[in-house]
Coordinates of C-alpha atoms in Angstrom, one line a residue:
L1 CA 0.0 0.0 0.0
K2 CA 2.9 2.4 0.9
K3 CA 4.6 1.8 -2.5
M4 CA 1.3 2.3 -4.3
S5 CA 0.9 5.6 -2.5
E6 CA 4.5 6.7 -3.3
L7 CA 4.0 5.9 -7.0
G8 CA 0.7 7.8 -7.1
Y9 CA -1.5 4.8 -7.8
I10 CA -3.7 5.7 -4.7
T11 CA -4.3 8.9 -2.8
A12 CA -3.2 9.5 0.8
E13 CA -6.8 9.2 1.8
E14 CA -7.2 5.8 0.1
Y15 CA -3.9 4.7 1.7
D16 CA -5.1 5.6 5.2
Q17 CA -8.5 3.9 4.6
A18 CA -7.0 0.7 3.3
K19 CA -4.6 0.5 6.2
K20 CA -7.5 0.6 8.7
E21 CA -9.5 -2.1 6.9
V22 CA -9.7 -5.4 8.8
V23 CA -9.1 -8.5 6.7
V24 CA -11.6 -11.3 7.3
F25 CA -11.1 -14.6 5.6
N26 CA -14.3 -16.2 4.4
T27 CA -15.0 -19.9 5.2
Q28 CA -14.7 -22.3 2.3
A29 CA -17.8 -21.9 0.1
Q30 CA -20.0 -24.6 -1.4
N31 CA -18.3 -26.2 -4.4
S32 CA -14.8 -24.8 -3.4
I33 CA -13.8 -28.4 -2.9
K34 CA -15.1 -31.5 -4.6
A35 CA -16.1 -34.5 -2.5
P36 CA -14.8 -32.9 0.7
H37 CA -15.4 -35.8 3.2
F38 CA -13.7 -38.2 0.8
V39 CA -10.7 -35.7 0.2
F40 CA -10.1 -35.3 3.9
Y41 CA -10.5 -39.1 4.5
I42 CA -7.7 -39.6 1.9
L43 CA -5.6 -36.8 3.5
D44 CA -6.0 -38.4 7.0
Y45 CA -4.7 -41.7 5.5
L46 CA -1.8 -40.0 3.9
Q47 CA -0.8 -38.0 6.9
E48 CA -0.9 -41.1 9.1
K49 CA 1.2 -43.2 6.7
Y50 CA 3.7 -40.6 5.4
G51 CA 3.6 -37.7 7.9
K52 CA 2.1 -34.2 7.6
D53 CA 5.3 -32.5 6.4
V54 CA 5.8 -35.0 3.6
M55 CA 2.3 -34.5 2.3
E56 CA 2.3 -30.7 2.5
N57 CA 5.7 -30.3 0.8
G58 CA 6.3 -33.5 -1.1
G59 CA 4.6 -32.6 -4.4
Y60 CA 2.8 -35.9 -4.5
T61 CA 0.1 -36.8 -7.1
I62 CA -2.7 -38.9 -5.7
T63 CA -5.1 -40.8 -8.0
T64 CA -8.2 -42.0 -6.2
T65 CA -10.9 -44.6 -6.8
L66 CA -13.8 -42.1 -6.6
D67 CA -16.4 -42.2 -9.4
Y68 CA -17.2 -38.5 -9.5
E69 CA -20.4 -38.9 -11.5
L70 CA -21.7 -41.2 -8.9
Q71 CA -20.3 -39.0 -6.1
K72 CA -22.3 -36.0 -7.4
K73 CA -25.5 -38.1 -7.6
A74 CA -24.9 -39.4 -4.0
E75 CA -24.4 -35.9 -2.7
E76 CA -27.6 -34.7 -4.4
L77 CA -29.7 -37.6 -3.1
V78 CA -28.3 -37.4 0.5
L79 CA -29.0 -33.6 0.6
E80 CA -32.5 -33.9 -0.8
N81 CA -33.6 -36.7 1.5
A82 CA -31.8 -35.4 4.6
L83 CA -33.7 -32.0 4.3
K84 CA -36.9 -33.9 3.9
N85 CA -36.2 -36.2 6.8
E86 CA -35.3 -33.2 9.0
K87 CA -38.7 -31.7 8.3
D88 CA -40.7 -34.9 8.6
F89 CA -38.8 -37.0 11.1
R90 CA -36.4 -34.7 13.0
A91 CA -33.4 -36.4 11.3
S92 CA -31.0 -33.6 10.3
N93 CA -28.2 -35.6 8.7
S94 CA -27.4 -38.5 6.5
G95 CA -24.3 -40.2 4.9
L96 CA -23.6 -42.7 2.2
I97 CA -20.8 -45.1 1.2
A98 CA -20.6 -47.0 -2.1
T99 CA -17.8 -49.5 -2.9
D100 CA -16.9 -52.1 -5.5
P101 CA -16.9 -55.3 -3.5
N102 CA -14.7 -57.1 -6.1
T103 CA -11.8 -54.6 -5.4
G104 CA -12.8 -52.8 -2.2
Q105 CA -12.4 -49.5 -4.0
I106 CA -14.6 -46.6 -2.8
L107 CA -16.9 -45.3 -5.5
A108 CA -18.7 -42.6 -3.5
L109 CA -18.4 -41.3 0.0
V110 CA -20.7 -38.6 1.5
G111 CA -20.1 -37.9 5.1
S112 CA -23.0 -35.5 5.7
R113 CA -25.8 -33.7 3.8
D114 CA -23.5 -30.7 3.4
Y115 CA -19.9 -30.4 4.5
F116 CA -20.1 -26.6 4.9
D117 CA -23.4 -26.6 7.0
K118 CA -22.3 -25.6 10.5
T119 CA -25.8 -25.9 11.9
I120 CA -25.4 -29.7 11.8
D121 CA -21.6 -29.9 12.1
G122 CA -21.5 -30.8 8.5
A123 CA -17.7 -31.4 8.4
Y124 CA -18.2 -34.4 10.7
N125 CA -17.8 -37.5 8.7
I126 CA -20.6 -40.0 9.6
V127 CA -19.1 -42.6 7.3
T128 CA -16.1 -43.2 9.5
A129 CA -17.8 -42.5 12.8
K130 CA -18.8 -45.4 15.0
R131 CA -22.6 -45.8 15.6
Q132 CA -24.9 -48.6 16.6
P133 CA -26.0 -50.4 13.4
G134 CA -29.3 -51.8 14.7
S135 CA -30.6 -54.9 12.9
S136 CA -28.2 -54.5 10.0
F137 CA -25.8 -56.5 12.2
K138 CA -28.2 -59.5 12.2
P139 CA -26.9 -61.1 8.9
F140 CA -23.4 -61.6 10.4
V141 CA -24.9 -63.6 13.3
Y142 CA -27.1 -65.7 11.1
A143 CA -24.2 -66.4 8.7
A144 CA -22.1 -67.5 11.7
G145 CA -25.0 -69.8 12.6
F146 CA -24.9 -71.3 9.1
Q147 CA -21.2 -71.9 9.5
K148 CA -21.9 -73.8 12.8
G149 CA -24.4 -76.1 11.1
Y150 CA -27.8 -74.3 11.4
T151 CA -29.8 -73.8 8.2
P152 CA -32.1 -71.2 6.7
E153 CA -35.0 -73.6 7.5
T154 CA -34.1 -74.0 11.2
I155 CA -37.1 -73.2 13.4
L156 CA -36.7 -70.7 16.2
F157 CA -39.7 -69.7 18.4
D158 CA -40.6 -66.0 18.2
V159 CA -42.4 -66.0 21.6
D160 CA -42.4 -63.7 24.6
T161 CA -39.1 -64.8 26.2
E162 CA -37.0 -63.7 29.2
F163 CA -33.3 -64.2 28.6
S164 CA -31.8 -63.1 31.9
T165 CA -31.2 -66.0 34.2
T166 CA -31.0 -63.6 37.2
C167 CA -34.1 -61.6 36.4
G168 CA -36.0 -63.1 39.4
S169 CA -33.4 -62.0 41.9
N170 CA -32.2 -58.9 40.1
P171 CA -35.0 -57.1 38.1
S172 CA -32.5 -54.6 36.7
S173 CA -30.9 -57.5 34.8
C174 CA -34.1 -58.6 33.0
Y175 CA -33.9 -58.7 29.2
N176 CA -37.1 -59.3 27.3
P177 CA -36.9 -57.9 23.8
N178 CA -39.8 -57.4 21.5
D179 CA -40.5 -56.1 18.0
F180 CA -41.6 -52.8 16.5
D181 CA -45.1 -54.3 15.9
G182 CA -45.4 -55.6 19.5
L183 CA -46.3 -59.1 18.1
F184 CA -44.8 -62.5 18.4
K185 CA -45.0 -64.9 15.4
G186 CA -44.6 -68.3 17.1
P187 CA -42.4 -70.9 15.3
I188 CA -40.6 -69.2 12.4
S189 CA -37.8 -70.2 10.1
V190 CA -34.4 -68.4 10.2
R191 CA -35.1 -67.3 6.6
N192 CA -38.3 -65.6 7.5
A193 CA -37.0 -64.3 10.9
L194 CA -34.2 -62.5 9.0
I195 CA -36.5 -61.2 6.2
E196 CA -39.0 -59.9 8.8
S197 CA -36.1 -58.8 11.2
R198 CA -37.7 -60.5 14.2
N199 CA -35.7 -59.7 17.3
V200 CA -36.3 -62.7 19.6
P201 CA -35.1 -65.3 17.0
A202 CA -32.1 -63.2 16.3
V203 CA -31.2 -63.0 20.0
K204 CA -31.6 -66.8 20.2
M205 CA -29.3 -67.3 17.2
L206 CA -26.6 -65.2 18.9
Y207 CA -26.9 -67.4 22.0
L208 CA -26.7 -70.5 19.9
V209 CA -23.6 -69.2 18.0
G210 CA -21.9 -67.8 21.0
L211 CA -20.8 -64.2 21.6
D212 CA -17.1 -65.0 21.1
D213 CA -17.7 -66.7 17.7
A214 CA -20.1 -64.0 16.5
L215 CA -17.6 -61.3 17.3
A216 CA -14.8 -63.2 15.6
F217 CA -17.0 -63.8 12.6
A218 CA -17.9 -60.2 12.2
K219 CA -14.3 -59.1 12.6
N220 CA -13.2 -61.7 10.0
L221 CA -15.6 -60.0 7.5
G222 CA -14.1 -56.5 8.3
V223 CA -16.1 -55.1 11.2
T224 CA -13.3 -53.7 13.3
G225 CA -13.5 -51.8 16.6
L226 CA -15.9 -54.1 18.5
R227 CA -14.4 -54.5 21.9
D228 CA -14.1 -57.7 23.9
K229 CA -17.3 -59.6 24.8
S230 CA -17.5 -58.2 28.3
Q231 CA -18.7 -55.0 26.7
Y232 CA -21.7 -56.6 25.1
G233 CA -24.5 -59.0 25.8
L234 CA -27.2 -60.7 23.7
S235 CA -28.3 -57.3 22.5
L236 CA -25.2 -57.3 20.2
V237 CA -27.3 -58.9 17.5
L238 CA -29.8 -56.0 17.6
G239 CA -26.9 -53.5 17.1
G240 CA -25.6 -53.2 20.6
G241 CA -22.0 -52.5 19.5
E242 CA -20.7 -49.5 17.6
V243 CA -19.4 -49.8 14.1
S244 CA -18.6 -47.6 11.1
L245 CA -20.5 -47.3 7.9
L246 CA -17.2 -47.9 6.1
D247 CA -16.6 -51.2 8.0
M248 CA -20.1 -52.4 7.3
A249 CA -19.6 -51.8 3.6
T250 CA -16.5 -54.0 3.7
A251 CA -18.3 -56.7 5.6
Y252 CA -21.4 -56.7 3.3
G253 CA -19.0 -56.8 0.4
V254 CA -18.0 -60.3 1.5
F255 CA -21.7 -61.4 1.0
A256 CA -21.6 -59.8 -2.4
T257 CA -18.5 -61.6 -3.6
G258 CA -19.3 -65.1 -2.4
G259 CA -17.1 -65.0 0.7
I260 CA -14.2 -63.0 -0.6
K261 CA -13.0 -60.0 1.4
N262 CA -11.3 -57.0 -0.3
N263 CA -10.1 -54.3 2.1
T264 CA -11.6 -50.9 1.5
T265 CA -9.4 -48.3 -0.2
G266 CA -9.7 -44.9 -1.8
I267 CA -6.3 -44.8 -3.5
L268 CA -5.2 -46.1 -6.9
S269 CA -1.7 -44.6 -6.9
I270 CA 0.6 -42.1 -5.3
K271 CA 3.5 -40.6 -7.2
D272 CA 6.2 -38.3 -5.9
H273 CA 7.4 -35.0 -7.5
T274 CA 9.7 -37.0 -9.8
G275 CA 6.9 -39.2 -11.1
T276 CA 8.0 -42.2 -9.2
T277 CA 5.2 -44.5 -8.0
I278 CA 5.5 -44.9 -4.2
E279 CA 2.1 -46.6 -3.7
E280 CA -0.2 -48.4 -6.1
F281 CA -3.4 -50.3 -5.7
E282 CA -3.0 -54.1 -5.6
S283 CA -6.0 -56.4 -5.3
V284 CA -5.5 -58.9 -2.4
P285 CA -8.7 -60.9 -2.3
T286 CA -9.1 -63.3 0.6
Q287 CA -11.6 -66.1 1.0
V288 CA -12.9 -65.5 4.6
V289 CA -16.2 -67.3 4.5
E290 CA -17.4 -70.4 2.7
K291 CA -19.1 -69.4 -0.5
N292 CA -22.3 -71.2 0.0
I293 CA -22.9 -69.5 3.4
T294 CA -22.8 -66.1 1.7
L295 CA -25.1 -67.3 -1.1
Q296 CA -27.6 -68.4 1.6
I297 CA -27.5 -64.9 3.1
S298 CA -27.9 -63.2 -0.3
D299 CA -30.7 -65.6 -1.2
I300 CA -32.5 -64.5 2.0
L301 CA -31.8 -60.8 1.9
S302 CA -32.8 -60.6 -1.8
G303 CA -36.3 -61.4 -0.4
T304 CA -36.5 -58.3 1.9
P305 CA -39.1 -55.7 0.9
Y306 CA -36.4 -53.0 0.3
A307 CA -34.3 -55.0 -2.2
V308 CA -34.5 -53.6 -5.8
N309 CA -33.5 -54.8 -9.2
G310 CA -32.1 -58.2 -7.9
T311 CA -30.2 -56.7 -5.0
A312 CA -30.0 -57.8 -1.4
A313 CA -30.7 -55.4 1.5
K314 CA -31.1 -55.2 5.3
T315 CA -32.3 -52.2 7.3
G316 CA -31.4 -51.4 10.9
T317 CA -32.8 -49.1 13.6
T318 CA -31.2 -48.4 16.9
D319 CA -32.9 -48.0 20.3
D320 CA -35.0 -44.9 20.6
N321 CA -34.7 -44.3 16.8
K322 CA -31.3 -42.7 17.1
A323 CA -30.1 -43.9 13.7
A324 CA -31.5 -45.5 10.6
W325 CA -29.4 -47.8 8.4
V326 CA -29.8 -49.6 5.1
M327 CA -27.0 -51.9 3.9
G328 CA -27.4 -53.5 0.5
Y329 CA -25.5 -54.9 -2.4
S330 CA -25.4 -56.6 -5.8
P331 CA -22.5 -58.7 -7.0
S332 CA -21.0 -55.4 -8.4
V333 CA -21.7 -52.7 -5.8
V334 CA -22.2 -52.2 -2.1
V335 CA -24.2 -49.2 -0.8
G336 CA -24.8 -48.2 2.8
V337 CA -26.9 -45.3 4.0
W338 CA -27.1 -43.8 7.5
S339 CA -29.7 -41.2 8.7
G340 CA -30.0 -39.5 12.0
N341 CA -28.5 -36.7 14.0
N342 CA -24.8 -36.2 14.7
D343 CA -25.5 -35.4 18.3
N344 CA -27.5 -38.8 18.7
K345 CA -30.8 -37.1 19.4
P346 CA -33.7 -39.5 18.5
M347 CA -35.7 -39.2 15.4
T348 CA -39.5 -39.8 15.1
K349 CA -39.1 -42.8 12.8
G350 CA -36.7 -45.6 12.1
S351 CA -34.8 -47.3 9.3
T352 CA -37.3 -46.7 6.5
I353 CA -36.3 -43.1 6.3
S354 CA -32.9 -44.2 4.8
V355 CA -34.6 -46.4 2.2
P356 CA -35.4 -43.6 -0.4
T357 CA -31.8 -42.5 -0.6
W358 CA -30.6 -46.1 -0.8
K359 CA -33.0 -47.2 -3.5
S360 CA -32.5 -44.1 -5.7
F361 CA -28.7 -44.3 -5.5
M362 CA -28.6 -48.1 -6.0
Q363 CA -30.7 -47.8 -9.1
E364 CA -28.2 -45.2 -10.4
A365 CA -25.2 -47.3 -9.5
L366 CA -26.6 -50.4 -11.3
K367 CA -26.9 -48.4 -14.5
K368 CA -23.1 -48.0 -14.5
Y369 CA -22.2 -51.2 -12.7
P370 CA -24.7 -53.8 -13.8
A371 CA -24.4 -57.3 -12.4
A372 CA -25.7 -60.8 -13.1
A373 CA -28.2 -62.3 -10.6
F374 CA -26.9 -63.9 -7.4
E375 CA -26.0 -67.5 -7.7
K376 CA -28.4 -69.8 -6.0
P377 CA -27.0 -71.7 -2.9
L378 CA -26.2 -75.3 -3.3
P379 CA -28.5 -77.8 -1.6
D380 CA -27.2 -79.2 1.7
P381 CA -25.9 -82.7 1.1
E382 CA -26.8 -83.7 4.7
Y383 CA -30.2 -82.1 4.6
S384 CA -32.4 -85.3 4.5
S385 CA -30.6 -86.7 7.6
L386 CA -30.8 -83.6 9.7
K387 CA -33.0 -83.3 12.8
P388 CA -36.5 -82.1 11.9
V389 CA -36.0 -78.8 13.7
L390 CA -33.1 -78.0 11.3
R391 CA -35.3 -78.8 8.3
G392 CA -38.3 -76.6 9.3
Q393 CA -40.2 -79.1 11.4
W394 CA -41.0 -77.8 14.9
L395 CA -43.9 -80.1 16.0
G396 CA -41.5 -82.8 17.2
N397 CA -38.3 -84.6 16.6
K398 CA -39.5 -88.1 15.7
S399 CA -40.8 -88.5 12.2
I400 CA -41.5 -90.9 9.4
W401 CA -42.1 -90.4 5.7
I402 CA -45.5 -91.3 4.2
D403 CA -46.3 -92.1 0.6
K404 CA -48.9 -89.5 -0.4
I405 CA -50.5 -91.9 -2.9
T406 CA -51.2 -94.8 -0.5
G407 CA -50.9 -93.2 2.9
K408 CA -48.5 -96.0 3.9
R409 CA -44.9 -95.7 4.9
A410 CA -42.5 -94.6 2.1
T411 CA -39.7 -96.9 0.9
E412 CA -36.5 -96.2 -0.9
N413 CA -38.4 -96.5 -4.1
T414 CA -40.9 -93.8 -3.2
P415 CA -40.1 -90.6 -5.3
L416 CA -39.2 -87.6 -3.3
N417 CA -42.1 -85.5 -4.5
A418 CA -44.5 -88.4 -3.4
R419 CA -43.2 -88.3 0.2
E420 CA -44.8 -86.4 3.1
E421 CA -43.2 -86.2 6.5
R422 CA -45.3 -87.0 9.5
V423 CA -43.9 -85.7 12.9
V424 CA -45.0 -87.2 16.2
T425 CA -46.3 -84.2 18.2
D426 CA -43.9 -83.2 21.0
V427 CA -43.4 -79.5 21.0
Q428 CA -40.2 -78.3 22.6
D429 CA -37.7 -75.5 22.2
I430 CA -34.7 -76.1 19.9
L431 CA -32.4 -76.5 22.9
Y432 CA -34.3 -79.7 23.8
W433 CA -33.3 -81.3 20.5
I434 CA -29.8 -79.9 19.7
N435 CA -26.5 -79.2 21.4
K436 CA -25.9 -75.6 20.5
S437 CA -22.2 -76.1 19.9
D438 CA -22.8 -79.1 17.6
P439 CA -26.3 -78.8 16.2
R440 CA -25.9 -81.7 13.7
G441 CA -24.5 -84.0 16.4
P442 CA -26.2 -86.0 19.1
A443 CA -29.1 -84.5 21.0
P444 CA -28.2 -83.3 24.6
S445 CA -28.8 -86.0 27.2
N446 CA -29.9 -83.3 29.7
P447 CA -31.3 -80.2 28.0
A448 CA -31.9 -78.5 31.3
S449 CA -28.2 -78.3 31.8
D450 CA -28.2 -75.4 29.4
P451 CA -28.9 -72.2 31.4
Q452 CA -31.2 -70.8 28.8
F453 CA -33.3 -74.0 28.2
T454 CA -35.7 -73.5 31.2
L455 CA -36.4 -69.9 30.1
W456 CA -36.9 -70.6 26.5
N457 CA -38.9 -73.8 26.9
A458 CA -41.3 -72.2 29.4
A459 CA -42.1 -69.5 26.9
V460 CA -42.6 -72.2 24.2
Q461 CA -44.9 -74.3 26.4
K462 CA -47.0 -71.3 27.2
W463 CA -47.4 -70.5 23.5
W464 CA -48.2 -74.1 22.7
A465 CA -50.9 -74.3 25.4
E466 CA -52.5 -71.2 23.9
N467 CA -52.3 -72.4 20.3
K468 CA -52.3 -76.2 20.1
N469 CA -56.0 -76.3 19.1
N470 CA -54.9 -74.8 15.7
Y471 CA -52.8 -77.9 14.9
T472 CA -53.4 -81.6 14.3
V473 CA -51.8 -83.6 17.0
I474 CA -50.1 -86.8 15.8
T475 CA -49.4 -89.6 18.2
E476 CA -47.0 -92.5 17.5
D477 CA -49.9 -95.0 17.6
S478 CA -51.6 -93.1 14.7
L479 CA -48.7 -93.6 12.3
P480 CA -49.0 -96.4 9.7
T481 CA -47.0 -99.5 10.1
E482 CA -47.3 -101.0 6.6
Y483 CA -45.0 -99.9 3.7
E484 CA -46.3 -98.9 0.3
T485 CA -45.9 -101.2 -2.7
V486 CA -47.1 -99.1 -5.5
H487 CA -43.8 -97.6 -6.5
T488 CA -42.2 -100.4 -8.4
D489 CA -40.5 -100.6 -11.8
Q490 CA -43.6 -102.1 -13.3
N491 CA -45.6 -99.0 -12.4
K492 CA -43.2 -96.5 -14.0
P493 CA -44.4 -94.9 -17.3
I494 CA -43.8 -97.0 -20.4
V495 CA -42.9 -94.3 -22.9
Q496 CA -42.6 -94.1 -26.6
I497 CA -41.5 -91.1 -28.8
Q498 CA -43.6 -91.0 -31.9
G499 CA -43.4 -88.8 -35.0
L500 CA -39.7 -88.1 -34.9
P501 CA -38.0 -89.4 -38.1
S502 CA -34.4 -90.5 -37.9
E503 CA -33.6 -87.8 -40.5
I504 CA -35.4 -84.5 -40.9
K505 CA -34.8 -81.5 -43.0
I506 CA -34.0 -78.2 -41.3
T507 CA -37.3 -76.8 -42.7
D508 CA -39.4 -79.7 -41.6
K509 CA -42.0 -79.4 -38.8
P510 CA -42.8 -82.8 -37.5
T511 CA -45.4 -83.3 -34.8
I512 CA -43.9 -85.3 -32.0
T513 CA -46.1 -87.2 -29.5
I514 CA -45.1 -88.9 -26.2
T515 CA -47.2 -91.9 -25.4
N516 CA -47.6 -94.1 -22.3
T517 CA -49.0 -97.6 -22.1
N518 CA -48.8 -98.0 -18.3
Q519 CA -52.0 -98.0 -16.2
F520 CA -51.1 -94.8 -14.4
P521 CA -51.6 -91.8 -16.8
L522 CA -48.9 -89.2 -17.5
T523 CA -49.1 -85.8 -15.8
T524 CA -46.1 -83.9 -17.3
V525 CA -43.4 -84.5 -19.8
D526 CA -40.2 -82.4 -19.9
V527 CA -38.5 -82.2 -23.3
F528 CA -34.8 -81.6 -24.0
I529 CA -32.5 -81.5 -27.0
G530 CA -29.3 -82.8 -25.6
D531 CA -29.0 -80.9 -22.3
T532 CA -31.0 -77.9 -23.5
Y533 CA -34.5 -77.6 -22.0
I534 CA -37.2 -77.2 -24.7
N535 CA -40.6 -77.4 -23.1
T536 CA -42.9 -79.0 -20.5
L537 CA -45.8 -80.8 -22.0
S538 CA -49.2 -81.6 -20.6
S539 CA -52.0 -83.8 -22.2
P540 CA -52.0 -84.6 -25.1
F541 CA -48.2 -84.5 -24.8
R542 CA -47.3 -83.4 -28.3
F543 CA -45.4 -80.5 -29.8
I544 CA -44.3 -79.3 -33.2
F545 CA -40.5 -79.4 -33.7
S546 CA -39.1 -76.9 -36.2
P547 CA -35.3 -77.2 -36.3
K548 CA -35.0 -73.9 -38.1
E549 CA -37.2 -72.0 -35.6
Y550 CA -35.5 -73.5 -32.6
G551 CA -32.1 -72.4 -34.1
Y552 CA -30.6 -75.8 -34.8
T553 CA -28.1 -76.4 -37.7
P554 CA -27.4 -79.6 -39.6
G555 CA -26.0 -82.4 -37.4
T556 CA -26.8 -85.3 -35.1
Y557 CA -28.8 -84.6 -31.9
V558 CA -30.6 -86.5 -29.1
L559 CA -34.2 -85.9 -28.1
K560 CA -34.6 -86.6 -24.4
V561 CA -37.9 -86.8 -22.5
S562 CA -38.6 -87.1 -18.8
A563 CA -42.1 -88.4 -18.2
T564 CA -43.9 -88.3 -14.8
N565 CA -47.1 -90.2 -14.1
S566 CA -49.9 -89.7 -11.5
I567 CA -48.0 -91.6 -8.8
Y568 CA -44.9 -89.4 -9.3
A569 CA -43.0 -92.2 -11.0
V570 CA -40.5 -91.0 -13.7
T571 CA -39.2 -92.6 -16.8
H572 CA -36.5 -91.2 -19.1
K573 CA -36.4 -91.9 -22.8
E574 CA -33.9 -90.8 -25.6
Q575 CA -34.0 -90.9 -29.4
S576 CA -31.3 -89.8 -31.8
F577 CA -32.0 -88.0 -35.0
T578 CA -30.2 -86.1 -37.8
I579 CA -31.0 -82.7 -39.2
T580 CA -30.1 -82.1 -42.9
Q581 CA -30.3 -79.2 -45.3

């Protein structure tokens, strides 16, 4: 200013006025920095690994994993829905994380509705903060249960249950969870208990798995920061521990990839001022869970009401509605959304307020990162020999198989779809039939030795006394003693393929008929060319075969049929033919 005055660029009056002016630096304005929470997440990582001085003066070039188009969409949706939730449900903030589960790379990270909004402490990054996840923690416990030998069909009683063994002498220790609807569903499969997010069955599964094993399982998937088990109780399965949205995305990514864990990262490469690469992304996939276990979880979670476009999803609400979570995924992208207040003040509604953000963003992400449908889980090779309670039968543990055609006992010749299980009525809690540490092993000789058995079974017996009139009671004396004799080789369909010449032109359209001369009429016929399914026929069991319209070229093929009759007996028949020009 003095030099400007000396050279005549400003007057003495302007000089004096400028000297008196107080300089005030404005805060960073909206759009002055892109993806601010992500940027500072990266900077924190760099400072911790390389030191503050190196990062400020090293001239490094950092290439990140961020998909900025998705990031902008995430910021837009988070802001839009957070403002609506603040008005409607007193939930002032929200956050979102999106990752590629096949690499662990972060695609979008939004730590608040607005980084520059001081009224909500917008600079606070909710994605890396630790909060209770509510029921979004349940899939880890059920997956740990599958690892132990339980199944999606395992029956757990959703009944009014006290879990504290000291409740009588110490009322402050009582633990009697219920659900948002105040109802109890009675016997329910693990599959339906997880889809409906019932709390009592989830608490029971945590007990069956064991707190140590559940914590170890979650940690193995990527949920860090959970302290030793003395900090938690059975409420852990309902979200009693504190975890970060970032860790939850890593863990749900294991479900998305068939059991393979990829550590979450935001960096592709770091180069120094000379252009030398000092850090570069390297994929290190690790199989941490058996594939079929994760396929079972995905198969269940794809049936929740919030899953869209072939995805899988689970919501979570904490006590007193302090946070609302949605964690979901496809095989190509994982998305987690949190809604609530940074100061932990309760909202007026739970997890569903995060659903609009999650759904809208997931639909956008799938446009750019489409994925095939989840693989179906493989059938359990031990399934038929499992205890009834592990196969969905809760009325008792002793059962026989009945032939549905004759009402007599089934034999090894009885087709599976002609069998019906009859269970001798003896309603007990699962702890009566299984040893929780070895559910597929021998039944416990003294169920009452388990400290939870008396509490659980008392609740089950109370429910049964109130509801048994709704069920048919089967006694052992009422079961048939004779074995069926109808399912023999003589009673299988006797099938002929008619109308198929040994040689046909590609433009021919022969009518092929499947006939049966056995006394029991056909019900369905499945038709294949080689191993390719063509059609399922009903009476009169004929179809027109046009090689050209079916897309076949000249060559030799095999027509295969699988014919089922009215007693569920099946016969397979093959016939070769040649297609010519």
